[in-house]
Amino acid sequence: MAVLKIARMGHPILRQVAATVTDPKSSQIQTLISDMIETLEDCGGIGLAAPQVHVSQRVVIYAIPGQRMGREGEEGVDVPLSVLINPRLEPLGEEMDLGTEACLSVPGLMGNVPRWRKVRLRALDAEGAPFELEVAGFHARVLQHECDHLDGILYPQRMTDLTSLSFVEEARRYFGQTAEH
Ligand code: NI
């Protein structure tokens, strides 16, 4: 296990479309997952996509503490650490929410990003087994943010009004806002 270096905005790997994982059980992918978990624990973020640790493969991990889930009106239930391999998202309905996001690859900044309110996720888990999930609110937001990384998209590219793009310190100081992850 190892804590990996995080790629920051401007690094070309964050602009690439990541490759589909062909063998989820390979030692390369299993080591990558272990290292990503250790890296996320070290950074204290909510989610991490493989391109953020300089690996252009379609792997995402995330875990959501219950108090974060409560912010947009969902039940305050923890989402345990989840591993997504080759995830695909499909919006359910047309409703969108505007919510605050931050990103380990865009350190120190935060901004308001429109996202689908509800999505259906289809992915493989860490053992390569397919599963399906329907989620809403902040959970759906996290999935959209992380899956965007696999397509070379960072959250500022999804912002429709750059007025809210702020340094976390200043947003906290003047608006009482905190970064979501
Ligand atoms: Ni991110």
mmCIF file with all atom_site columns, C-alpha atoms and ligand atoms in Angstrom:
data_model
loop_
_atom_site.group_PDB
_atom_site.id
_atom_site.type_symbol
_atom_site.label_atom_id
_atom_site.label_alt_id
_atom_site.label_comp_id
_atom_site.label_asym_id
_atom_site.label_entity_id
_atom_site.label_seq_id
_atom_site.pdbx_PDB_ins_code
_atom_site.Cartn_x
_atom_site.Cartn_y
_atom_site.Cartn_z
_atom_site.occupancy
_atom_site.B_iso_or_equiv
_atom_site.pdbx_formal_charge
_atom_site.auth_seq_id
_atom_site.auth_comp_id
_atom_site.auth_asym_id
_atom_site.auth_atom_id
_atom_site.pdbx_PDB_model_num
ATOM   1   C  CA . MET A 1 1   ? 0.000   0.000  0.000   1.00 0.00 ? 1   MET A CA 1
ATOM   2   C  CA . ALA A 1 2   ? 1.151   3.513  -0.728  1.00 0.00 ? 2   ALA A CA 1
ATOM   3   C  CA . VAL A 1 3   ? -0.089  7.070  -0.536  1.00 0.00 ? 3   VAL A CA 1
ATOM   4   C  CA . LEU A 1 4   ? -0.067  8.318  -4.128  1.00 0.00 ? 4   LEU A CA 1
ATOM   5   C  CA . LYS A 1 5   ? 0.640   11.810 -5.425  1.00 0.00 ? 5   LYS A CA 1
ATOM   6   C  CA . ILE A 1 6   ? -2.451  13.762 -6.535  1.00 0.00 ? 6   ILE A CA 1
ATOM   7   C  CA . ALA A 1 7   ? -2.465  15.286 -10.039 1.00 0.00 ? 7   ALA A CA 1
ATOM   8   C  CA . ARG A 1 8   ? -3.527  18.931 -10.053 1.00 0.00 ? 8   ARG A CA 1
ATOM   9   C  CA . MET A 1 9   ? -5.566  20.907 -12.577 1.00 0.00 ? 9   MET A CA 1
ATOM   10  C  CA . GLY A 1 10  ? -3.402  21.532 -15.633 1.00 0.00 ? 10  GLY A CA 1
ATOM   11  C  CA . HIS A 1 11  ? -1.845  18.048 -15.634 1.00 0.00 ? 11  HIS A CA 1
ATOM   12  C  CA . PRO A 1 12  ? -2.723  16.427 -18.985 1.00 0.00 ? 12  PRO A CA 1
ATOM   13  C  CA . ILE A 1 13  ? -3.843  13.136 -17.373 1.00 0.00 ? 13  ILE A CA 1
ATOM   14  C  CA . LEU A 1 14  ? -6.831  14.980 -15.872 1.00 0.00 ? 14  LEU A CA 1
ATOM   15  C  CA . ARG A 1 15  ? -7.990  15.884 -19.419 1.00 0.00 ? 15  ARG A CA 1
ATOM   16  C  CA . GLN A 1 16  ? -7.837  12.360 -20.847 1.00 0.00 ? 16  GLN A CA 1
ATOM   17  C  CA . VAL A 1 17  ? -10.681 9.908  -21.270 1.00 0.00 ? 17  VAL A CA 1
ATOM   18  C  CA . ALA A 1 18  ? -9.620  7.010  -19.014 1.00 0.00 ? 18  ALA A CA 1
ATOM   19  C  CA . ALA A 1 19  ? -9.427  3.455  -20.356 1.00 0.00 ? 19  ALA A CA 1
ATOM   20  C  CA . THR A 1 20  ? -12.037 0.805  -19.561 1.00 0.00 ? 20  THR A CA 1
ATOM   21  C  CA . VAL A 1 21  ? -10.757 -1.744 -17.044 1.00 0.00 ? 21  VAL A CA 1
ATOM   22  C  CA . THR A 1 22  ? -10.520 -5.120 -18.792 1.00 0.00 ? 22  THR A CA 1
ATOM   23  C  CA . ASP A 1 23  ? -9.586  -7.281 -15.778 1.00 0.00 ? 23  ASP A CA 1
ATOM   24  C  CA . PRO A 1 24  ? -10.871 -5.941 -12.429 1.00 0.00 ? 24  PRO A CA 1
ATOM   25  C  CA . LYS A 1 25  ? -9.236  -8.842 -10.560 1.00 0.00 ? 25  LYS A CA 1
ATOM   26  C  CA . SER A 1 26  ? -5.745  -8.188 -11.928 1.00 0.00 ? 26  SER A CA 1
ATOM   27  C  CA . SER A 1 27  ? -3.088  -7.422 -9.337  1.00 0.00 ? 27  SER A CA 1
ATOM   28  C  CA . GLN A 1 28  ? -2.510  -4.041 -11.018 1.00 0.00 ? 28  GLN A CA 1
ATOM   29  C  CA . ILE A 1 29  ? -6.140  -2.969 -10.438 1.00 0.00 ? 29  ILE A CA 1
ATOM   30  C  CA . GLN A 1 30  ? -6.341  -4.487 -6.939  1.00 0.00 ? 30  GLN A CA 1
ATOM   31  C  CA . THR A 1 31  ? -3.134  -2.670 -5.911  1.00 0.00 ? 31  THR A CA 1
ATOM   32  C  CA . LEU A 1 32  ? -4.443  0.532  -7.471  1.00 0.00 ? 32  LEU A CA 1
ATOM   33  C  CA . ILE A 1 33  ? -7.652  0.259  -5.411  1.00 0.00 ? 33  ILE A CA 1
ATOM   34  C  CA . SER A 1 34  ? -5.705  -0.335 -2.162  1.00 0.00 ? 34  SER A CA 1
ATOM   35  C  CA . ASP A 1 35  ? -3.427  2.596  -2.874  1.00 0.00 ? 35  ASP A CA 1
ATOM   36  C  CA . MET A 1 36  ? -6.364  4.864  -3.768  1.00 0.00 ? 36  MET A CA 1
ATOM   37  C  CA . ILE A 1 37  ? -8.081  3.978  -0.471  1.00 0.00 ? 37  ILE A CA 1
ATOM   38  C  CA . GLU A 1 38  ? -4.927  4.785  1.476   1.00 0.00 ? 38  GLU A CA 1
ATOM   39  C  CA . THR A 1 39  ? -4.501  8.032  -0.481  1.00 0.00 ? 39  THR A CA 1
ATOM   40  C  CA . LEU A 1 40  ? -8.103  9.122  0.130   1.00 0.00 ? 40  LEU A CA 1
ATOM   41  C  CA . GLU A 1 41  ? -7.762  8.402  3.855   1.00 0.00 ? 41  GLU A CA 1
ATOM   42  C  CA . ASP A 1 42  ? -4.543  10.413 3.904   1.00 0.00 ? 42  ASP A CA 1
ATOM   43  C  CA . CYS A 1 43  ? -6.096  13.405 2.062   1.00 0.00 ? 43  CYS A CA 1
ATOM   44  C  CA . GLY A 1 44  ? -9.394  13.325 3.916   1.00 0.00 ? 44  GLY A CA 1
ATOM   45  C  CA . GLY A 1 45  ? -11.500 13.759 0.768   1.00 0.00 ? 45  GLY A CA 1
ATOM   46  C  CA . ILE A 1 46  ? -14.838 12.150 -0.109  1.00 0.00 ? 46  ILE A CA 1
ATOM   47  C  CA . GLY A 1 47  ? -13.966 10.681 -3.476  1.00 0.00 ? 47  GLY A CA 1
ATOM   48  C  CA . LEU A 1 48  ? -11.019 9.886  -5.701  1.00 0.00 ? 48  LEU A CA 1
ATOM   49  C  CA . ALA A 1 49  ? -10.809 8.837  -9.353  1.00 0.00 ? 49  ALA A CA 1
ATOM   50  C  CA . ALA A 1 50  ? -7.807  6.947  -10.754 1.00 0.00 ? 50  ALA A CA 1
ATOM   51  C  CA . PRO A 1 51  ? -6.735  9.763  -13.141 1.00 0.00 ? 51  PRO A CA 1
ATOM   52  C  CA . GLN A 1 52  ? -6.230  11.922 -10.034 1.00 0.00 ? 52  GLN A CA 1
ATOM   53  C  CA . VAL A 1 53  ? -3.422  9.546  -9.013  1.00 0.00 ? 53  VAL A CA 1
ATOM   54  C  CA . HIS A 1 54  ? -1.954  9.536  -12.540 1.00 0.00 ? 54  HIS A CA 1
ATOM   55  C  CA . VAL A 1 55  ? -3.592  6.273  -13.665 1.00 0.00 ? 55  VAL A CA 1
ATOM   56  C  CA . SER A 1 56  ? -5.826  6.611  -16.725 1.00 0.00 ? 56  SER A CA 1
ATOM   57  C  CA . GLN A 1 57  ? -8.217  3.744  -15.888 1.00 0.00 ? 57  GLN A CA 1
ATOM   58  C  CA . ARG A 1 58  ? -11.949 3.832  -15.082 1.00 0.00 ? 58  ARG A CA 1
ATOM   59  C  CA . VAL A 1 59  ? -11.804 3.340  -11.293 1.00 0.00 ? 59  VAL A CA 1
ATOM   60  C  CA . VAL A 1 60  ? -13.464 5.520  -8.628  1.00 0.00 ? 60  VAL A CA 1
ATOM   61  C  CA . ILE A 1 61  ? -13.632 5.205  -4.843  1.00 0.00 ? 61  ILE A CA 1
ATOM   62  C  CA . TYR A 1 62  ? -15.730 7.279  -2.449  1.00 0.00 ? 62  TYR A CA 1
ATOM   63  C  CA . ALA A 1 63  ? -17.199 7.326  1.052   1.00 0.00 ? 63  ALA A CA 1
ATOM   64  C  CA . ILE A 1 64  ? -19.691 9.873  2.380   1.00 0.00 ? 64  ILE A CA 1
ATOM   65  C  CA . PRO A 1 65  ? -19.974 10.736 6.079   1.00 0.00 ? 65  PRO A CA 1
ATOM   66  C  CA . GLY A 1 66  ? -23.590 11.003 7.236   1.00 0.00 ? 66  GLY A CA 1
ATOM   67  C  CA . GLN A 1 67  ? -23.397 14.669 8.219   1.00 0.00 ? 67  GLN A CA 1
ATOM   68  C  CA . ARG A 1 68  ? -22.494 15.587 4.609   1.00 0.00 ? 68  ARG A CA 1
ATOM   69  C  CA . MET A 1 69  ? -25.445 13.601 3.313   1.00 0.00 ? 69  MET A CA 1
ATOM   70  C  CA . GLY A 1 70  ? -27.751 15.582 5.559   1.00 0.00 ? 70  GLY A CA 1
ATOM   71  C  CA . ARG A 1 71  ? -26.919 18.916 3.931   1.00 0.00 ? 71  ARG A CA 1
ATOM   72  C  CA . GLU A 1 72  ? -29.141 18.622 0.906   1.00 0.00 ? 72  GLU A CA 1
ATOM   73  C  CA . GLY A 1 73  ? -32.027 17.119 2.823   1.00 0.00 ? 73  GLY A CA 1
ATOM   74  C  CA . GLU A 1 74  ? -31.217 13.410 2.531   1.00 0.00 ? 74  GLU A CA 1
ATOM   75  C  CA . GLU A 1 75  ? -31.138 11.069 5.487   1.00 0.00 ? 75  GLU A CA 1
ATOM   76  C  CA . GLY A 1 76  ? -27.938 11.496 7.475   1.00 0.00 ? 76  GLY A CA 1
ATOM   77  C  CA . VAL A 1 77  ? -26.734 7.977  6.752   1.00 0.00 ? 77  VAL A CA 1
ATOM   78  C  CA . ASP A 1 78  ? -23.104 7.150  6.038   1.00 0.00 ? 78  ASP A CA 1
ATOM   79  C  CA . VAL A 1 79  ? -22.301 5.806  2.600   1.00 0.00 ? 79  VAL A CA 1
ATOM   80  C  CA . PRO A 1 80  ? -19.512 3.287  3.302   1.00 0.00 ? 80  PRO A CA 1
ATOM   81  C  CA . LEU A 1 81  ? -16.374 3.120  1.214   1.00 0.00 ? 81  LEU A CA 1
ATOM   82  C  CA . SER A 1 82  ? -17.426 2.058  -2.277  1.00 0.00 ? 82  SER A CA 1
ATOM   83  C  CA . VAL A 1 83  ? -15.338 0.995  -5.256  1.00 0.00 ? 83  VAL A CA 1
ATOM   84  C  CA . LEU A 1 84  ? -16.643 1.575  -8.779  1.00 0.00 ? 84  LEU A CA 1
ATOM   85  C  CA . ILE A 1 85  ? -15.038 0.005  -11.822 1.00 0.00 ? 85  ILE A CA 1
ATOM   86  C  CA . ASN A 1 86  ? -16.193 1.124  -15.297 1.00 0.00 ? 86  ASN A CA 1
ATOM   87  C  CA . PRO A 1 87  ? -19.098 3.147  -13.817 1.00 0.00 ? 87  PRO A CA 1
ATOM   88  C  CA . ARG A 1 88  ? -21.846 4.493  -16.061 1.00 0.00 ? 88  ARG A CA 1
ATOM   89  C  CA . LEU A 1 89  ? -24.371 7.142  -15.020 1.00 0.00 ? 89  LEU A CA 1
ATOM   90  C  CA . GLU A 1 90  ? -27.768 7.882  -16.418 1.00 0.00 ? 90  GLU A CA 1
ATOM   91  C  CA . PRO A 1 91  ? -29.849 10.864 -15.237 1.00 0.00 ? 91  PRO A CA 1
ATOM   92  C  CA . LEU A 1 92  ? -33.294 9.988  -13.871 1.00 0.00 ? 92  LEU A CA 1
ATOM   93  C  CA . GLY A 1 93  ? -35.667 12.844 -14.609 1.00 0.00 ? 93  GLY A CA 1
ATOM   94  C  CA . GLU A 1 94  ? -34.775 16.366 -15.636 1.00 0.00 ? 94  GLU A CA 1
ATOM   95  C  CA . GLU A 1 95  ? -34.372 17.982 -12.212 1.00 0.00 ? 95  GLU A CA 1
ATOM   96  C  CA . MET A 1 96  ? -31.039 19.592 -11.394 1.00 0.00 ? 96  MET A CA 1
ATOM   97  C  CA . ASP A 1 97  ? -29.577 20.922 -8.126  1.00 0.00 ? 97  ASP A CA 1
ATOM   98  C  CA . LEU A 1 98  ? -26.983 23.630 -7.604  1.00 0.00 ? 98  LEU A CA 1
ATOM   99  C  CA . GLY A 1 99  ? -24.504 22.670 -4.878  1.00 0.00 ? 99  GLY A CA 1
ATOM   100 C  CA . THR A 1 100 ? -21.009 23.394 -3.642  1.00 0.00 ? 100 THR A CA 1
ATOM   101 C  CA . GLU A 1 101 ? -18.084 21.257 -4.797  1.00 0.00 ? 101 GLU A CA 1
ATOM   102 C  CA . ALA A 1 102 ? -14.386 21.079 -4.237  1.00 0.00 ? 102 ALA A CA 1
ATOM   103 C  CA . CYS A 1 103 ? -11.752 18.726 -5.617  1.00 0.00 ? 103 CYS A CA 1
ATOM   104 C  CA . LEU A 1 104 ? -8.409  17.333 -4.443  1.00 0.00 ? 104 LEU A CA 1
ATOM   105 C  CA . SER A 1 105 ? -7.053  18.204 -7.919  1.00 0.00 ? 105 SER A CA 1
ATOM   106 C  CA . VAL A 1 106 ? -8.172  21.838 -7.579  1.00 0.00 ? 106 VAL A CA 1
ATOM   107 C  CA . PRO A 1 107 ? -6.847  22.515 -4.068  1.00 0.00 ? 107 PRO A CA 1
ATOM   108 C  CA . GLY A 1 108 ? -8.072  25.494 -2.090  1.00 0.00 ? 108 GLY A CA 1
ATOM   109 C  CA . LEU A 1 109 ? -11.021 26.337 -4.362  1.00 0.00 ? 109 LEU A CA 1
ATOM   110 C  CA . MET A 1 110 ? -14.732 25.657 -4.308  1.00 0.00 ? 110 MET A CA 1
ATOM   111 C  CA . GLY A 1 111 ? -17.695 26.562 -6.494  1.00 0.00 ? 111 GLY A CA 1
ATOM   112 C  CA . ASN A 1 112 ? -21.380 25.949 -7.150  1.00 0.00 ? 112 ASN A CA 1
ATOM   113 C  CA . VAL A 1 113 ? -22.044 23.292 -9.772  1.00 0.00 ? 113 VAL A CA 1
ATOM   114 C  CA . PRO A 1 114 ? -25.347 22.212 -11.342 1.00 0.00 ? 114 PRO A CA 1
ATOM   115 C  CA . ARG A 1 115 ? -25.828 18.414 -11.289 1.00 0.00 ? 115 ARG A CA 1
ATOM   116 C  CA . TRP A 1 116 ? -28.628 15.962 -12.005 1.00 0.00 ? 116 TRP A CA 1
ATOM   117 C  CA . ARG A 1 117 ? -30.700 15.470 -8.862  1.00 0.00 ? 117 ARG A CA 1
ATOM   118 C  CA . LYS A 1 118 ? -31.187 11.725 -9.433  1.00 0.00 ? 118 LYS A CA 1
ATOM   119 C  CA . VAL A 1 119 ? -29.016 9.247  -11.286 1.00 0.00 ? 119 VAL A CA 1
ATOM   120 C  CA . ARG A 1 120 ? -28.816 5.534  -11.946 1.00 0.00 ? 120 ARG A CA 1
ATOM   121 C  CA . LEU A 1 121 ? -25.352 4.026  -11.507 1.00 0.00 ? 121 LEU A CA 1
ATOM   122 C  CA . ARG A 1 122 ? -24.223 0.837  -13.196 1.00 0.00 ? 122 ARG A CA 1
ATOM   123 C  CA . ALA A 1 123 ? -20.733 -0.383 -12.319 1.00 0.00 ? 123 ALA A CA 1
ATOM   124 C  CA . LEU A 1 124 ? -18.574 -3.327 -11.291 1.00 0.00 ? 124 LEU A CA 1
ATOM   125 C  CA . ASP A 1 125 ? -17.550 -3.615 -7.650  1.00 0.00 ? 125 ASP A CA 1
ATOM   126 C  CA . ALA A 1 126 ? -14.012 -4.341 -6.406  1.00 0.00 ? 126 ALA A CA 1
ATOM   127 C  CA . GLU A 1 127 ? -14.513 -8.070 -7.115  1.00 0.00 ? 127 GLU A CA 1
ATOM   128 C  CA . GLY A 1 128 ? -15.680 -7.361 -10.659 1.00 0.00 ? 128 GLY A CA 1
ATOM   129 C  CA . ALA A 1 129 ? -19.364 -8.121 -9.936  1.00 0.00 ? 129 ALA A CA 1
ATOM   130 C  CA . PRO A 1 130 ? -21.916 -5.876 -11.692 1.00 0.00 ? 130 PRO A CA 1
ATOM   131 C  CA . PHE A 1 131 ? -24.374 -3.861 -9.596  1.00 0.00 ? 131 PHE A CA 1
ATOM   132 C  CA . GLU A 1 132 ? -26.904 -1.096 -10.047 1.00 0.00 ? 132 GLU A CA 1
ATOM   133 C  CA . LEU A 1 133 ? -27.929 1.744  -7.740  1.00 0.00 ? 133 LEU A CA 1
ATOM   134 C  CA . GLU A 1 134 ? -30.332 4.705  -7.874  1.00 0.00 ? 134 GLU A CA 1
ATOM   135 C  CA . VAL A 1 135 ? -29.262 7.703  -5.796  1.00 0.00 ? 135 VAL A CA 1
ATOM   136 C  CA . ALA A 1 136 ? -30.249 11.356 -5.327  1.00 0.00 ? 136 ALA A CA 1
ATOM   137 C  CA . GLY A 1 137 ? -28.944 14.608 -3.894  1.00 0.00 ? 137 GLY A CA 1
ATOM   138 C  CA . PHE A 1 138 ? -25.422 14.780 -2.547  1.00 0.00 ? 138 PHE A CA 1
ATOM   139 C  CA . HIS A 1 139 ? -24.709 11.099 -3.258  1.00 0.00 ? 139 HIS A CA 1
ATOM   140 C  CA . ALA A 1 140 ? -25.704 11.671 -6.905  1.00 0.00 ? 140 ALA A CA 1
ATOM   141 C  CA . ARG A 1 141 ? -23.522 14.798 -6.969  1.00 0.00 ? 141 ARG A CA 1
ATOM   142 C  CA . VAL A 1 142 ? -20.456 12.876 -5.743  1.00 0.00 ? 142 VAL A CA 1
ATOM   143 C  CA . LEU A 1 143 ? -20.969 10.202 -8.406  1.00 0.00 ? 143 LEU A CA 1
ATOM   144 C  CA . GLN A 1 144 ? -21.270 12.801 -11.167 1.00 0.00 ? 144 GLN A CA 1
ATOM   145 C  CA . HIS A 1 145 ? -18.157 14.650 -9.967  1.00 0.00 ? 145 HIS A CA 1
ATOM   146 C  CA . GLU A 1 146 ? -16.061 11.459 -9.739  1.00 0.00 ? 146 GLU A CA 1
ATOM   147 C  CA . CYS A 1 147 ? -17.284 9.924  -13.004 1.00 0.00 ? 147 CYS A CA 1
ATOM   148 C  CA . ASP A 1 148 ? -16.528 13.227 -14.779 1.00 0.00 ? 148 ASP A CA 1
ATOM   149 C  CA . HIS A 1 149 ? -12.869 12.690 -13.833 1.00 0.00 ? 149 HIS A CA 1
ATOM   150 C  CA . LEU A 1 150 ? -12.922 9.509  -15.957 1.00 0.00 ? 150 LEU A CA 1
ATOM   151 C  CA . ASP A 1 151 ? -13.946 11.599 -18.962 1.00 0.00 ? 151 ASP A CA 1
ATOM   152 C  CA . GLY A 1 152 ? -11.321 14.286 -18.386 1.00 0.00 ? 152 GLY A CA 1
ATOM   153 C  CA . ILE A 1 153 ? -13.738 16.835 -16.894 1.00 0.00 ? 153 ILE A CA 1
ATOM   154 C  CA . LEU A 1 154 ? -13.123 18.902 -13.740 1.00 0.00 ? 154 LEU A CA 1
ATOM   155 C  CA . TYR A 1 155 ? -15.956 20.607 -11.852 1.00 0.00 ? 155 TYR A CA 1
ATOM   156 C  CA . PRO A 1 156 ? -15.096 24.189 -12.959 1.00 0.00 ? 156 PRO A CA 1
ATOM   157 C  CA . GLN A 1 157 ? -15.920 23.056 -16.515 1.00 0.00 ? 157 GLN A CA 1
ATOM   158 C  CA . ARG A 1 158 ? -19.453 22.212 -15.307 1.00 0.00 ? 158 ARG A CA 1
ATOM   159 C  CA . MET A 1 159 ? -20.025 25.582 -13.641 1.00 0.00 ? 159 MET A CA 1
ATOM   160 C  CA . THR A 1 160 ? -22.533 27.828 -15.375 1.00 0.00 ? 160 THR A CA 1
ATOM   161 C  CA . ASP A 1 161 ? -21.766 30.896 -13.226 1.00 0.00 ? 161 ASP A CA 1
ATOM   162 C  CA . LEU A 1 162 ? -18.129 31.442 -12.256 1.00 0.00 ? 162 LEU A CA 1
ATOM   163 C  CA . THR A 1 163 ? -19.109 34.109 -9.699  1.00 0.00 ? 163 THR A CA 1
ATOM   164 C  CA . SER A 1 164 ? -19.207 31.457 -6.975  1.00 0.00 ? 164 SER A CA 1
ATOM   165 C  CA . LEU A 1 165 ? -15.703 30.137 -7.747  1.00 0.00 ? 165 LEU A CA 1
ATOM   166 C  CA . SER A 1 166 ? -13.880 31.040 -4.514  1.00 0.00 ? 166 SER A CA 1
ATOM   167 C  CA . PHE A 1 167 ? -10.979 30.170 -2.314  1.00 0.00 ? 167 PHE A CA 1
ATOM   168 C  CA . VAL A 1 168 ? -12.334 27.945 0.451   1.00 0.00 ? 168 VAL A CA 1
ATOM   169 C  CA . GLU A 1 169 ? -10.807 30.230 3.104   1.00 0.00 ? 169 GLU A CA 1
ATOM   170 C  CA . GLU A 1 170 ? -12.583 33.308 1.763   1.00 0.00 ? 170 GLU A CA 1
ATOM   171 C  CA . ALA A 1 171 ? -15.904 31.533 1.237   1.00 0.00 ? 171 ALA A CA 1
ATOM   172 C  CA . ARG A 1 172 ? -15.761 30.339 4.820   1.00 0.00 ? 172 ARG A CA 1
ATOM   173 C  CA . ARG A 1 173 ? -14.824 33.797 6.069   1.00 0.00 ? 173 ARG A CA 1
ATOM   174 C  CA . TYR A 1 174 ? -17.373 35.860 4.169   1.00 0.00 ? 174 TYR A CA 1
ATOM   175 C  CA . PHE A 1 175 ? -20.223 33.452 3.393   1.00 0.00 ? 175 PHE A CA 1
ATOM   176 C  CA . GLY A 1 176 ? -19.891 30.725 6.046   1.00 0.00 ? 176 GLY A CA 1
ATOM   177 C  CA . GLN A 1 177 ? -19.632 28.118 3.298   1.00 0.00 ? 177 GLN A CA 1
ATOM   178 C  CA . THR A 1 178 ? -17.663 24.901 3.551   1.00 0.00 ? 178 THR A CA 1
ATOM   179 C  CA . ALA A 1 179 ? -16.385 22.722 0.759   1.00 0.00 ? 179 ALA A CA 1
ATOM   180 C  CA . GLU A 1 180 ? -18.328 19.527 0.108   1.00 0.00 ? 180 GLU A CA 1
ATOM   181 C  CA . HIS A 1 181 ? -15.247 17.506 -0.762  1.00 0.00 ? 181 HIS A CA 1
HETATM 182 NI NI . NI  B 2 .   ? -12.488 15.788 -7.944  1.00 0.00 ? 1   NI  B NI 1
#
